[in-house]
Amino acid sequence: MTEETLLDRALVRLDQAASHLQIDPDVIEKLKYPRETIKVRLLIRMDDGSRKSFLAWRCRYDDTRGPTKGGIRFHPDAAVEEVETLAFWMTFKCAVMNLPYGGGKGAVRVDPRQLSKAELERVSRSYMQAFAHVIGPDRDIPAPDVYTNAMIMGWMADEYYQLAGQVRPAVITGKPISLGGSLGRDDATARGGFYLLRHLAGELGLGSEMRVAVQGFGNAGQFIAKLLAAEGHKIVAVSDSSGAIHAPGGLDVEALIARKRAGQPVTAMANEAGVQSIAPDALLGVHCDVLVPAALEDMITKDNADAIKAKVVLELANGPVTADADAILEKKGIVVLPDILANAGGVTVSYFEWVQNRQGYYWDLEEVHQRLLKTMEREGRAVWNISRERGTSVRTAAYIHALSRLANAIEEHGTQSYFIS
Ligand code: NAD
């Protein structure tokens, strides 16, 4: 018997959503496989003169609704099935938000912390050289993901311009502002989740003083902590790959972010007054109203889900809750605001960046925030209403919402009944 892959497990969500809709079998046939996945080896000259090769992938999962869109991850455990699953999620995320995109994703199997800055630049440029033939403003548009950032996007954009012989900033999003990036892209993922949580707070039974635990303290984790703390909520626990800390009276988020920016792990705060070090998994069991997974996939499983005490799980990470764990949380009455909606603020502002690049006219921060707020509230409300009307989890509702848009688009190309009638 072959082992169930991450993509097989992700596809269960597609089947669940399909059972609620009258859709043509063509739709499922199209969506259950990635359209194209390319694998290469990047051969990099290291600072010590040696050559090292790194595996890299780019997947374009489905482009029915527009060019594929998705981040590039640099991670030592990156694998093809993870890339394809993330690309599947991007297909649904763009459809949930009604962005004119399909889904894609890319990765390099590398630990960027082991590279010098010059080696990191060579890996980034080499990635673009290898995949430039599939990437483009109307074909496939990358963005940052885990352990990649604006500077890396800037290098990749520059490499694309050298190859294309022209400056085409819409080829990649999440660029530095001075290289055509959008204002508001840096905190967009967290801000989108924050707007969603605030919009549904009444329905979710959340008060004006929430206690929040954040797993993962990178881009998404730091910004959500900052946005919530600024509104008077308490961040009572955080973790990163070094470990976790707990402060029932609330952490000083600004001080913690300053420490992280200075290169220290969150556990460096552990000896300060009111702050104690806890086991990484213990973060899930702290007393709080909202738990924010903002690290990696498969962090909440059937083995630890039962410990969760939060009322709401806001998934800023992609795929942090396994399907088994989902069932446990549902039974406990914990509402999960799913990744394809809750972290879609990032791709939404990436879309705004692409629009601004194409029109050559740039918006101020207020306009970006207003448009993001409107999009998160519009699609968040639509998903919430589907979940109430159909009595489903919010995750299944988000998949139903996305699948109906994808199905409409796929069916417009003609289905079996059209061709045999
Ligand atoms: P990042 O690299 O900035 O941060 C990742 C954080 O997770 C780091 O603090 C790291 O130490 C921590 N981490 C790693 N392993 C951990 C573990 N076992 N326990 C606890 N913490 C751990 O990445 P990011 O951009 O913030 O992305 C985080 C998640 O959000 C990913 O799932 C990513 O796909 C998702 N996401 C990010 C964006 C974005 O715009 N940045 C958009 C959508 C989704």
Tab-separated table of C-alpha atoms and ligand atoms in Angstrom:
chain	number	residue	atom	x	y	z
A	1	MET	CA	0.000	0.000	0.000
A	2	THR	CA	1.446	3.420	-0.904
A	3	GLU	CA	1.701	5.943	1.891
A	4	GLU	CA	-0.699	8.889	1.968
A	5	THR	CA	1.100	12.083	0.928
A	6	LEU	CA	0.596	15.661	2.117
A	7	LEU	CA	-1.157	16.371	-1.192
A	8	ASP	CA	-3.498	13.359	-0.748
A	9	ARG	CA	-4.422	14.746	2.655
A	10	ALA	CA	-4.981	18.226	1.217
A	11	LEU	CA	-7.201	16.779	-1.514
A	12	VAL	CA	-9.584	15.445	1.154
A	13	ARG	CA	-10.705	19.067	1.585
A	14	LEU	CA	-11.544	19.215	-2.132
A	15	ASP	CA	-13.729	16.102	-1.860
A	16	GLN	CA	-15.466	17.466	1.243
A	17	ALA	CA	-16.310	20.726	-0.540
A	18	ALA	CA	-17.367	18.925	-3.732
A	19	SER	CA	-19.926	16.879	-1.789
A	20	HIS	CA	-21.780	20.149	-1.064
A	21	LEU	CA	-21.906	21.325	-4.686
A	22	GLN	CA	-23.335	20.098	-7.992
A	23	ILE	CA	-20.169	20.237	-10.044
A	24	ASP	CA	-19.105	18.432	-13.160
A	25	PRO	CA	-16.593	15.556	-12.669
A	26	ASP	CA	-14.311	17.414	-15.138
A	27	VAL	CA	-13.677	19.958	-12.400
A	28	ILE	CA	-12.331	17.388	-9.965
A	29	GLU	CA	-10.292	15.687	-12.685
A	30	LYS	CA	-8.633	19.030	-13.402
A	31	LEU	CA	-8.028	20.024	-9.795
A	32	LYS	CA	-6.714	16.805	-8.318
A	33	TYR	CA	-3.303	16.948	-10.047
A	34	PRO	CA	-0.766	19.749	-10.481
A	35	ARG	CA	-0.559	20.901	-14.071
A	36	GLU	CA	3.225	21.273	-14.154
A	37	THR	CA	6.069	20.752	-11.686
A	38	ILE	CA	9.663	21.369	-12.736
A	39	LYS	CA	12.629	20.148	-10.738
A	40	VAL	CA	16.183	21.423	-11.224
A	41	ARG	CA	19.502	21.356	-9.439
A	42	LEU	CA	21.034	24.747	-8.765
A	43	LEU	CA	24.802	24.517	-8.997
A	44	ILE	CA	26.278	27.228	-6.792
A	45	ARG	CA	29.874	28.433	-6.412
A	46	MET	CA	30.413	28.735	-2.651
A	47	ASP	CA	32.627	31.323	-0.960
A	48	ASP	CA	35.351	28.750	-0.324
A	49	GLY	CA	35.614	28.052	-4.051
A	50	SER	CA	33.766	24.718	-3.961
A	51	ARG	CA	30.578	23.934	-5.900
A	52	LYS	CA	27.405	22.757	-4.164
A	53	SER	CA	24.133	21.696	-5.721
A	54	PHE	CA	20.698	22.356	-4.268
A	55	LEU	CA	17.389	20.852	-5.352
A	56	ALA	CA	14.777	23.378	-6.450
A	57	TRP	CA	11.201	23.205	-7.734
A	58	ARG	CA	8.519	25.373	-9.268
A	59	CYS	CA	4.954	24.103	-9.483
A	60	ARG	CA	2.109	25.690	-11.458
A	61	TYR	CA	-0.888	23.844	-10.048
A	62	ASP	CA	-3.792	25.331	-11.971
A	63	ASP	CA	-4.103	28.448	-14.138
A	64	THR	CA	-7.779	28.386	-15.135
A	65	ARG	CA	-8.525	31.665	-13.331
A	66	GLY	CA	-5.312	33.471	-14.310
A	67	PRO	CA	-1.516	33.320	-14.126
A	68	THR	CA	-0.244	31.168	-11.271
A	69	LYS	CA	0.815	32.920	-8.082
A	70	GLY	CA	2.754	31.620	-5.115
A	71	GLY	CA	5.776	32.110	-2.894
A	72	ILE	CA	9.265	30.637	-2.952
A	73	ARG	CA	10.436	28.871	0.202
A	74	PHE	CA	14.064	28.260	1.184
A	75	HIS	CA	14.072	25.405	3.695
A	76	PRO	CA	16.313	22.400	4.450
A	77	ASP	CA	13.264	20.071	4.469
A	78	ALA	CA	11.649	21.403	1.267
A	79	ALA	CA	10.215	18.567	-0.822
A	80	VAL	CA	8.246	18.236	-4.043
A	81	GLU	CA	5.039	17.070	-2.393
A	82	GLU	CA	5.140	20.072	-0.046
A	83	VAL	CA	5.605	22.426	-3.017
A	84	GLU	CA	2.681	20.845	-4.877
A	85	THR	CA	0.446	20.964	-1.808
A	86	LEU	CA	1.273	24.603	-1.177
A	87	ALA	CA	0.486	25.299	-4.856
A	88	PHE	CA	-2.874	23.515	-4.461
A	89	TRP	CA	-3.649	25.697	-1.429
A	90	MET	CA	-2.678	28.809	-3.424
A	91	THR	CA	-5.144	27.814	-6.166
A	92	PHE	CA	-7.935	27.764	-3.589
A	93	LYS	CA	-6.707	30.838	-1.704
A	94	CYS	CA	-6.742	33.003	-4.828
A	95	ALA	CA	-10.236	31.722	-5.646
A	96	VAL	CA	-11.521	32.405	-2.093
A	97	MET	CA	-10.358	36.010	-2.409
A	98	ASN	CA	-11.573	36.308	-6.032
A	99	LEU	CA	-8.094	37.294	-7.241
A	100	PRO	CA	-7.542	36.717	-10.995
A	101	TYR	CA	-4.873	34.083	-10.371
A	102	GLY	CA	-4.276	30.373	-10.316
A	103	GLY	CA	-1.984	28.722	-7.786
A	104	GLY	CA	1.751	28.048	-7.852
A	105	LYS	CA	4.656	27.580	-5.464
A	106	GLY	CA	8.413	27.127	-5.448
A	107	ALA	CA	11.186	26.017	-3.126
A	108	VAL	CA	14.891	25.404	-2.751
A	109	ARG	CA	16.091	22.668	-0.411
A	110	VAL	CA	18.642	24.765	1.466
A	111	ASP	CA	19.195	26.100	4.954
A	112	PRO	CA	19.684	29.804	4.260
A	113	ARG	CA	21.151	30.285	7.748
A	114	GLN	CA	24.146	28.220	6.632
A	115	LEU	CA	24.822	30.507	3.640
A	116	SER	CA	26.809	33.736	3.509
A	117	LYS	CA	24.954	36.753	2.109
A	118	ALA	CA	26.804	36.425	-1.210
A	119	GLU	CA	25.919	32.710	-1.428
A	120	LEU	CA	22.275	33.541	-0.683
A	121	GLU	CA	22.285	36.039	-3.553
A	122	ARG	CA	23.791	33.433	-5.902
A	123	VAL	CA	21.142	30.851	-4.926
A	124	SER	CA	18.368	33.424	-5.480
A	125	ARG	CA	19.656	34.546	-8.888
A	126	SER	CA	20.295	30.967	-9.924
A	127	TYR	CA	16.683	30.066	-9.054
A	128	MET	CA	15.434	32.747	-11.435
A	129	GLN	CA	17.871	31.667	-14.185
A	130	ALA	CA	16.572	28.105	-13.891
A	131	PHE	CA	12.868	28.969	-13.947
A	132	ALA	CA	12.683	32.199	-15.989
A	133	HIS	CA	11.147	30.272	-18.895
A	134	VAL	CA	8.039	29.440	-16.845
A	135	ILE	CA	7.891	32.658	-14.795
A	136	GLY	CA	6.457	35.941	-16.084
A	137	PRO	CA	3.905	38.681	-15.260
A	138	ASP	CA	1.238	36.858	-17.312
A	139	ARG	CA	2.334	33.299	-16.563
A	140	ASP	CA	3.635	32.684	-13.054
A	141	ILE	CA	4.368	35.320	-10.409
A	142	PRO	CA	6.485	34.352	-7.367
A	143	ALA	CA	6.567	36.063	-3.944
A	144	PRO	CA	8.312	35.525	-0.575
A	145	ASP	CA	7.539	32.623	1.731
A	146	VAL	CA	9.351	30.950	4.644
A	147	TYR	CA	12.984	32.156	4.908
A	148	THR	CA	12.769	34.367	1.816
A	149	ASN	CA	12.266	38.141	1.966
A	150	ALA	CA	12.023	41.406	0.024
A	151	MET	CA	15.756	41.559	-0.721
A	152	ILE	CA	15.667	38.064	-2.239
A	153	MET	CA	12.658	39.088	-4.371
A	154	GLY	CA	14.658	42.155	-5.483
A	155	TRP	CA	17.592	39.943	-6.600
A	156	MET	CA	15.260	37.593	-8.435
A	157	ALA	CA	13.435	40.468	-10.165
A	158	ASP	CA	16.772	41.954	-11.242
A	159	GLU	CA	17.906	38.595	-12.642
A	160	TYR	CA	14.656	38.316	-14.612
A	161	TYR	CA	15.181	41.821	-16.070
A	162	GLN	CA	18.714	40.848	-17.222
A	163	LEU	CA	17.332	37.765	-18.959
A	164	ALA	CA	14.270	39.514	-20.434
A	165	GLY	CA	16.235	42.605	-21.482
A	166	GLN	CA	13.595	44.844	-19.930
A	167	VAL	CA	12.397	45.965	-16.506
A	168	ARG	CA	9.159	44.098	-15.713
A	169	PRO	CA	8.443	44.600	-12.001
A	170	ALA	CA	5.119	42.712	-12.206
A	171	VAL	CA	7.128	39.473	-12.548
A	172	ILE	CA	7.473	39.078	-8.792
A	173	THR	CA	5.805	40.551	-5.710
A	174	GLY	CA	7.003	41.292	-2.202
A	175	LYS	CA	9.818	43.433	-3.649
A	176	PRO	CA	11.468	46.257	-1.686
A	177	ILE	CA	9.405	49.476	-1.952
A	178	SER	CA	12.167	51.285	-3.832
A	179	LEU	CA	12.201	48.512	-6.446
A	180	GLY	CA	8.461	48.659	-7.160
A	181	GLY	CA	7.084	46.934	-4.065
A	182	SER	CA	3.741	47.968	-2.603
A	183	LEU	CA	3.323	49.855	0.617
A	184	GLY	CA	1.663	47.570	3.137
A	185	ARG	CA	3.024	44.270	1.743
A	186	ASP	CA	5.320	43.639	4.733
A	187	ASP	CA	2.538	43.123	7.293
A	188	ALA	CA	-0.230	42.167	4.836
A	189	THR	CA	-0.574	38.499	5.854
A	190	ALA	CA	-0.937	39.339	9.524
A	191	ARG	CA	-3.073	42.421	8.843
A	192	GLY	CA	-5.489	40.400	6.723
A	193	GLY	CA	-5.859	37.865	9.547
A	194	PHE	CA	-6.270	40.687	12.039
A	195	TYR	CA	-9.035	42.352	9.963
A	196	LEU	CA	-10.804	39.005	9.615
A	197	LEU	CA	-10.649	38.285	13.343
A	198	ARG	CA	-11.901	41.765	14.205
A	199	HIS	CA	-14.746	41.523	11.678
A	200	LEU	CA	-16.001	38.179	13.025
A	201	ALA	CA	-15.155	38.805	16.716
A	202	GLY	CA	-18.834	39.141	17.729
A	203	GLU	CA	-19.843	35.876	16.054
A	204	LEU	CA	-16.785	34.136	17.505
A	205	GLY	CA	-17.591	35.238	21.065
A	206	LEU	CA	-14.324	37.193	21.419
A	207	GLY	CA	-14.187	40.151	23.762
A	208	SER	CA	-12.305	43.434	23.535
A	209	GLU	CA	-9.373	42.106	25.595
A	210	MET	CA	-8.183	38.880	24.025
A	211	ARG	CA	-5.391	36.655	25.240
A	212	VAL	CA	-3.380	35.348	22.316
A	213	ALA	CA	-0.672	32.689	21.806
A	214	VAL	CA	1.478	32.857	18.667
A	215	GLN	CA	3.393	29.853	17.328
A	216	GLY	CA	6.257	30.980	15.069
A	217	PHE	CA	7.706	34.452	15.367
A	218	GLY	CA	8.795	35.410	11.847
A	219	ASN	CA	7.077	37.768	9.439
A	220	ALA	CA	3.497	36.601	10.057
A	221	GLY	CA	3.920	35.939	13.805
A	222	GLN	CA	5.641	39.220	14.677
A	223	PHE	CA	3.195	41.403	12.791
A	224	ILE	CA	0.064	39.732	14.185
A	225	ALA	CA	1.469	40.117	17.709
A	226	LYS	CA	2.203	43.775	17.035
A	227	LEU	CA	-1.226	44.539	15.528
A	228	LEU	CA	-3.110	42.779	18.338
A	229	ALA	CA	-0.980	44.295	21.121
A	230	ALA	CA	-1.551	47.769	19.629
A	231	GLU	CA	-5.326	47.216	20.044
A	232	GLY	CA	-4.894	46.308	23.724
A	233	HIS	CA	-4.903	42.518	23.444
A	234	LYS	CA	-2.388	40.436	25.430
A	235	ILE	CA	0.190	38.218	23.768
A	236	VAL	CA	0.648	35.552	26.443
A	237	ALA	CA	2.932	33.062	24.675
A	238	VAL	CA	5.137	32.887	21.592
A	239	SER	CA	7.539	30.370	20.075
A	240	ASP	CA	10.129	30.074	17.341
A	241	SER	CA	12.397	27.242	16.249
A	242	SER	CA	14.460	27.750	19.447
A	243	GLY	CA	11.582	27.081	21.862
A	244	ALA	CA	8.629	28.835	23.532
A	245	ILE	CA	7.971	31.416	26.256
A	246	HIS	CA	4.896	32.095	28.380
A	247	ALA	CA	3.929	35.302	30.172
A	248	PRO	CA	0.395	35.102	31.633
A	249	GLY	CA	0.495	38.874	32.282
A	250	GLY	CA	1.353	39.594	28.636
A	251	LEU	CA	4.650	39.989	26.765
A	252	ASP	CA	6.320	43.246	25.782
A	253	VAL	CA	5.898	42.680	22.038
A	254	GLU	CA	8.013	45.631	20.874
A	255	ALA	CA	10.946	44.479	23.047
A	256	LEU	CA	10.575	40.936	21.771
A	257	ILE	CA	10.580	42.056	18.130
A	258	ALA	CA	13.657	44.215	18.770
A	259	ARG	CA	15.438	41.160	20.221
A	260	LYS	CA	14.454	39.004	17.232
A	261	ARG	CA	15.701	41.674	14.822
A	262	ALA	CA	18.995	41.699	16.721
A	263	GLY	CA	19.306	37.975	15.935
A	264	GLN	CA	18.219	36.544	19.296
A	265	PRO	CA	15.678	33.721	19.695
A	266	VAL	CA	12.446	34.347	21.655
A	267	THR	CA	13.779	32.168	24.484
A	268	ALA	CA	16.366	34.912	25.190
A	269	MET	CA	13.489	36.722	27.015
A	270	ALA	CA	12.906	33.745	29.306
A	271	ASN	CA	14.715	35.120	32.336
A	272	GLU	CA	12.858	38.422	32.495
A	273	ALA	CA	10.200	39.190	35.068
A	274	GLY	CA	6.931	37.374	34.432
A	275	VAL	CA	8.324	35.406	31.482
A	276	GLN	CA	9.045	31.698	31.674
A	277	SER	CA	10.419	29.214	29.208
A	278	ILE	CA	8.018	26.349	28.307
A	279	ALA	CA	8.238	23.265	26.085
A	280	PRO	CA	7.384	24.118	22.439
A	281	ASP	CA	4.220	21.982	22.450
A	282	ALA	CA	3.100	23.473	25.787
A	283	LEU	CA	2.383	26.705	23.907
A	284	LEU	CA	-0.679	25.015	22.425
A	285	GLY	CA	-2.110	24.328	25.875
A	286	VAL	CA	-1.794	27.787	27.427
A	287	HIS	CA	-4.973	29.580	28.552
A	288	CYS	CA	-5.890	31.962	25.742
A	289	ASP	CA	-8.775	33.065	23.523
A	290	VAL	CA	-6.961	32.890	20.200
A	291	LEU	CA	-4.176	30.580	19.075
A	292	VAL	CA	-2.263	31.760	16.003
A	293	PRO	CA	-0.175	29.100	14.247
A	294	ALA	CA	2.356	31.140	12.233
A	295	ALA	CA	5.201	28.642	11.722
A	296	LEU	CA	4.967	25.643	9.402
A	297	GLU	CA	2.493	22.977	8.288
A	298	ASP	CA	1.338	19.965	10.333
A	299	MET	CA	2.123	21.545	13.729
A	300	ILE	CA	-1.290	20.760	15.257
A	301	THR	CA	-1.958	17.040	15.035
A	302	LYS	CA	-4.168	14.408	16.650
A	303	ASP	CA	-1.456	14.045	19.313
A	304	ASN	CA	-1.564	17.614	20.609
A	305	ALA	CA	-4.907	19.101	19.443
A	306	ASP	CA	-6.739	17.976	22.554
A	307	ALA	CA	-4.588	20.257	24.724
A	308	ILE	CA	-5.763	23.426	22.958
A	309	LYS	CA	-7.841	25.730	25.152
A	310	ALA	CA	-8.365	28.650	22.764
A	311	LYS	CA	-11.831	29.501	21.393
A	312	VAL	CA	-10.463	30.330	17.957
A	313	VAL	CA	-7.490	29.184	15.872
A	314	LEU	CA	-6.375	31.784	13.332
A	315	GLU	CA	-4.249	29.976	10.743
A	316	LEU	CA	-1.610	32.388	9.496
A	317	ALA	CA	0.654	29.470	8.555
A	318	ASN	CA	-0.270	27.285	5.611
A	319	GLY	CA	-1.659	23.904	6.616
A	320	PRO	CA	-0.777	24.018	10.338
A	321	VAL	CA	-3.721	21.792	11.383
A	322	THR	CA	-3.966	18.224	10.075
A	323	ALA	CA	-7.366	16.809	9.065
A	324	ASP	CA	-7.430	14.531	12.169
A	325	ALA	CA	-6.709	17.490	14.407
A	326	ASP	CA	-9.420	19.504	12.642
A	327	ALA	CA	-11.987	16.895	13.658
A	328	ILE	CA	-10.816	17.066	17.292
A	329	LEU	CA	-11.012	20.873	17.349
A	330	GLU	CA	-14.484	20.827	15.800
A	331	LYS	CA	-15.683	18.404	18.478
A	332	LYS	CA	-14.286	20.704	21.177
A	333	GLY	CA	-16.227	23.630	19.668
A	334	ILE	CA	-13.045	25.482	18.657
A	335	VAL	CA	-13.522	27.510	15.479
A	336	VAL	CA	-10.664	27.355	12.987
A	337	LEU	CA	-10.347	30.332	10.641
A	338	PRO	CA	-8.595	28.450	7.827
A	339	ASP	CA	-5.334	29.343	6.078
A	340	ILE	CA	-6.848	29.841	2.622
A	341	LEU	CA	-8.877	32.714	4.080
A	342	ALA	CA	-7.028	33.805	7.246
A	343	ASN	CA	-3.588	34.273	5.668
A	344	ALA	CA	-4.833	35.452	2.271
A	345	GLY	CA	-3.998	39.094	3.082
A	346	GLY	CA	-0.455	38.397	1.825
A	347	VAL	CA	-1.455	37.311	-1.647
A	348	THR	CA	-4.143	40.004	-1.760
A	349	VAL	CA	-1.580	42.788	-1.274
A	350	SER	CA	0.750	40.929	-3.662
A	351	TYR	CA	-2.084	41.257	-6.177
A	352	PHE	CA	-2.280	44.990	-5.387
A	353	GLU	CA	1.477	45.230	-6.004
A	354	TRP	CA	1.113	43.496	-9.387
A	355	VAL	CA	-1.773	45.835	-10.336
A	356	GLN	CA	0.281	48.907	-9.357
A	357	ASN	CA	3.324	47.629	-11.301
A	358	ARG	CA	1.210	47.089	-14.396
A	359	GLN	CA	-0.475	50.468	-14.265
A	360	GLY	CA	2.721	52.272	-13.190
A	361	TYR	CA	0.742	54.214	-10.597
A	362	TYR	CA	1.347	53.668	-6.890
A	363	TRP	CA	-1.162	53.870	-4.042
A	364	ASP	CA	-0.635	55.322	-0.588
A	365	LEU	CA	-0.693	53.107	2.494
A	366	GLU	CA	-4.216	54.122	3.428
A	367	GLU	CA	-5.544	52.994	0.057
A	368	VAL	CA	-3.787	49.614	0.382
A	369	HIS	CA	-5.231	49.111	3.885
A	370	GLN	CA	-8.719	50.164	2.814
A	371	ARG	CA	-8.741	47.789	-0.143
A	372	LEU	CA	-7.374	44.938	1.977
A	373	LEU	CA	-9.983	45.571	4.677
A	374	LYS	CA	-12.778	45.563	2.108
A	375	THR	CA	-11.577	42.327	0.505
A	376	MET	CA	-11.036	40.471	3.809
A	377	GLU	CA	-14.434	41.544	5.152
A	378	ARG	CA	-16.278	40.768	1.916
A	379	GLU	CA	-14.856	37.275	1.446
A	380	GLY	CA	-14.693	36.533	5.194
A	381	ARG	CA	-18.381	37.352	5.558
A	382	ALA	CA	-19.285	35.255	2.493
A	383	VAL	CA	-17.391	32.254	3.900
A	384	TRP	CA	-18.884	32.719	7.362
A	385	ASN	CA	-22.412	32.826	5.897
A	386	ILE	CA	-21.819	29.637	3.895
A	387	SER	CA	-20.633	27.877	7.054
A	388	ARG	CA	-23.749	28.955	8.976
A	389	GLU	CA	-26.183	28.173	6.124
A	390	ARG	CA	-24.734	24.729	5.417
A	391	GLY	CA	-23.738	23.840	8.962
A	392	THR	CA	-20.107	23.213	7.973
A	393	SER	CA	-16.774	24.168	9.484
A	394	VAL	CA	-15.385	27.500	8.312
A	395	ARG	CA	-12.670	25.563	6.452
A	396	THR	CA	-15.176	23.516	4.450
A	397	ALA	CA	-17.119	26.721	3.752
A	398	ALA	CA	-13.974	28.404	2.422
A	399	TYR	CA	-13.333	25.431	0.124
A	400	ILE	CA	-16.977	25.491	-1.046
A	401	HIS	CA	-16.659	29.222	-1.786
A	402	ALA	CA	-13.416	28.735	-3.744
A	403	LEU	CA	-14.513	25.568	-5.501
A	404	SER	CA	-17.696	27.146	-6.809
A	405	ARG	CA	-15.594	29.912	-8.435
A	406	LEU	CA	-13.084	27.412	-9.830
A	407	ALA	CA	-15.888	25.147	-11.061
A	408	ASN	CA	-17.624	28.036	-12.849
A	409	ALA	CA	-14.384	28.909	-14.618
A	410	ILE	CA	-13.549	25.305	-15.569
A	411	GLU	CA	-17.102	24.576	-16.721
A	412	GLU	CA	-17.034	27.630	-19.013
A	413	HIS	CA	-14.562	25.705	-21.170
A	414	GLY	CA	-17.278	23.117	-21.774
A	415	THR	CA	-18.106	19.915	-19.910
A	416	GLN	CA	-19.024	16.393	-21.005
A	417	SER	CA	-22.694	17.295	-21.424
A	418	TYR	CA	-21.754	20.094	-23.850
A	419	PHE	CA	-19.483	17.906	-25.967
A	420	ILE	CA	-21.734	14.851	-26.256
A	421	SER	CA	-25.078	16.611	-26.732
B	1	NAD	P1	9.281	33.291	8.513
B	1	NAD	O1	10.403	32.520	7.947
B	1	NAD	O2	9.384	34.771	8.569
B	1	NAD	O3	8.943	32.760	10.004
B	1	NAD	C1	8.784	31.419	10.332
B	1	NAD	C2	8.875	31.338	11.849
B	1	NAD	O4	8.524	30.026	12.284
B	1	NAD	C3	10.280	31.604	12.401
B	1	NAD	O5	10.163	32.425	13.560
B	1	NAD	C4	10.769	30.216	12.825
B	1	NAD	O6	11.698	30.263	13.900
B	1	NAD	C5	9.449	29.616	13.272
B	1	NAD	N1	9.485	28.164	13.382
B	1	NAD	C6	10.057	27.260	12.549
B	1	NAD	N2	9.884	26.026	13.041
B	1	NAD	C7	9.190	26.161	14.204
B	1	NAD	C8	8.712	25.245	15.186
B	1	NAD	N3	8.904	23.936	15.055
B	1	NAD	N4	8.036	25.744	16.250
B	1	NAD	C9	7.816	27.078	16.379
B	1	NAD	N5	8.251	27.978	15.500
B	1	NAD	C10	8.925	27.524	14.417
B	1	NAD	O7	8.007	32.829	7.689
B	1	NAD	P2	6.613	33.586	7.490
B	1	NAD	O8	6.672	34.327	6.208
B	1	NAD	O9	6.209	34.282	8.735
B	1	NAD	O10	5.667	32.336	7.250
B	1	NAD	C11	5.123	31.573	8.329
B	1	NAD	C12	3.949	30.773	7.819
B	1	NAD	O11	3.015	31.671	7.246
B	1	NAD	C13	4.280	29.754	6.723
B	1	NAD	O12	3.410	28.653	6.845
B	1	NAD	C14	3.964	30.510	5.460
B	1	NAD	O13	3.697	29.644	4.375
B	1	NAD	C15	2.748	31.274	5.925
B	1	NAD	N6	2.442	32.437	5.103
B	1	NAD	C16	3.288	33.506	5.037
B	1	NAD	C17	2.951	34.580	4.220
B	1	NAD	C18	3.809	35.807	4.133
B	1	NAD	O14	3.400	36.747	3.447
B	1	NAD	N7	4.911	35.887	4.828
B	1	NAD	C19	1.756	34.552	3.489
B	1	NAD	C20	0.901	33.460	3.604
B	1	NAD	C21	1.264	32.409	4.416
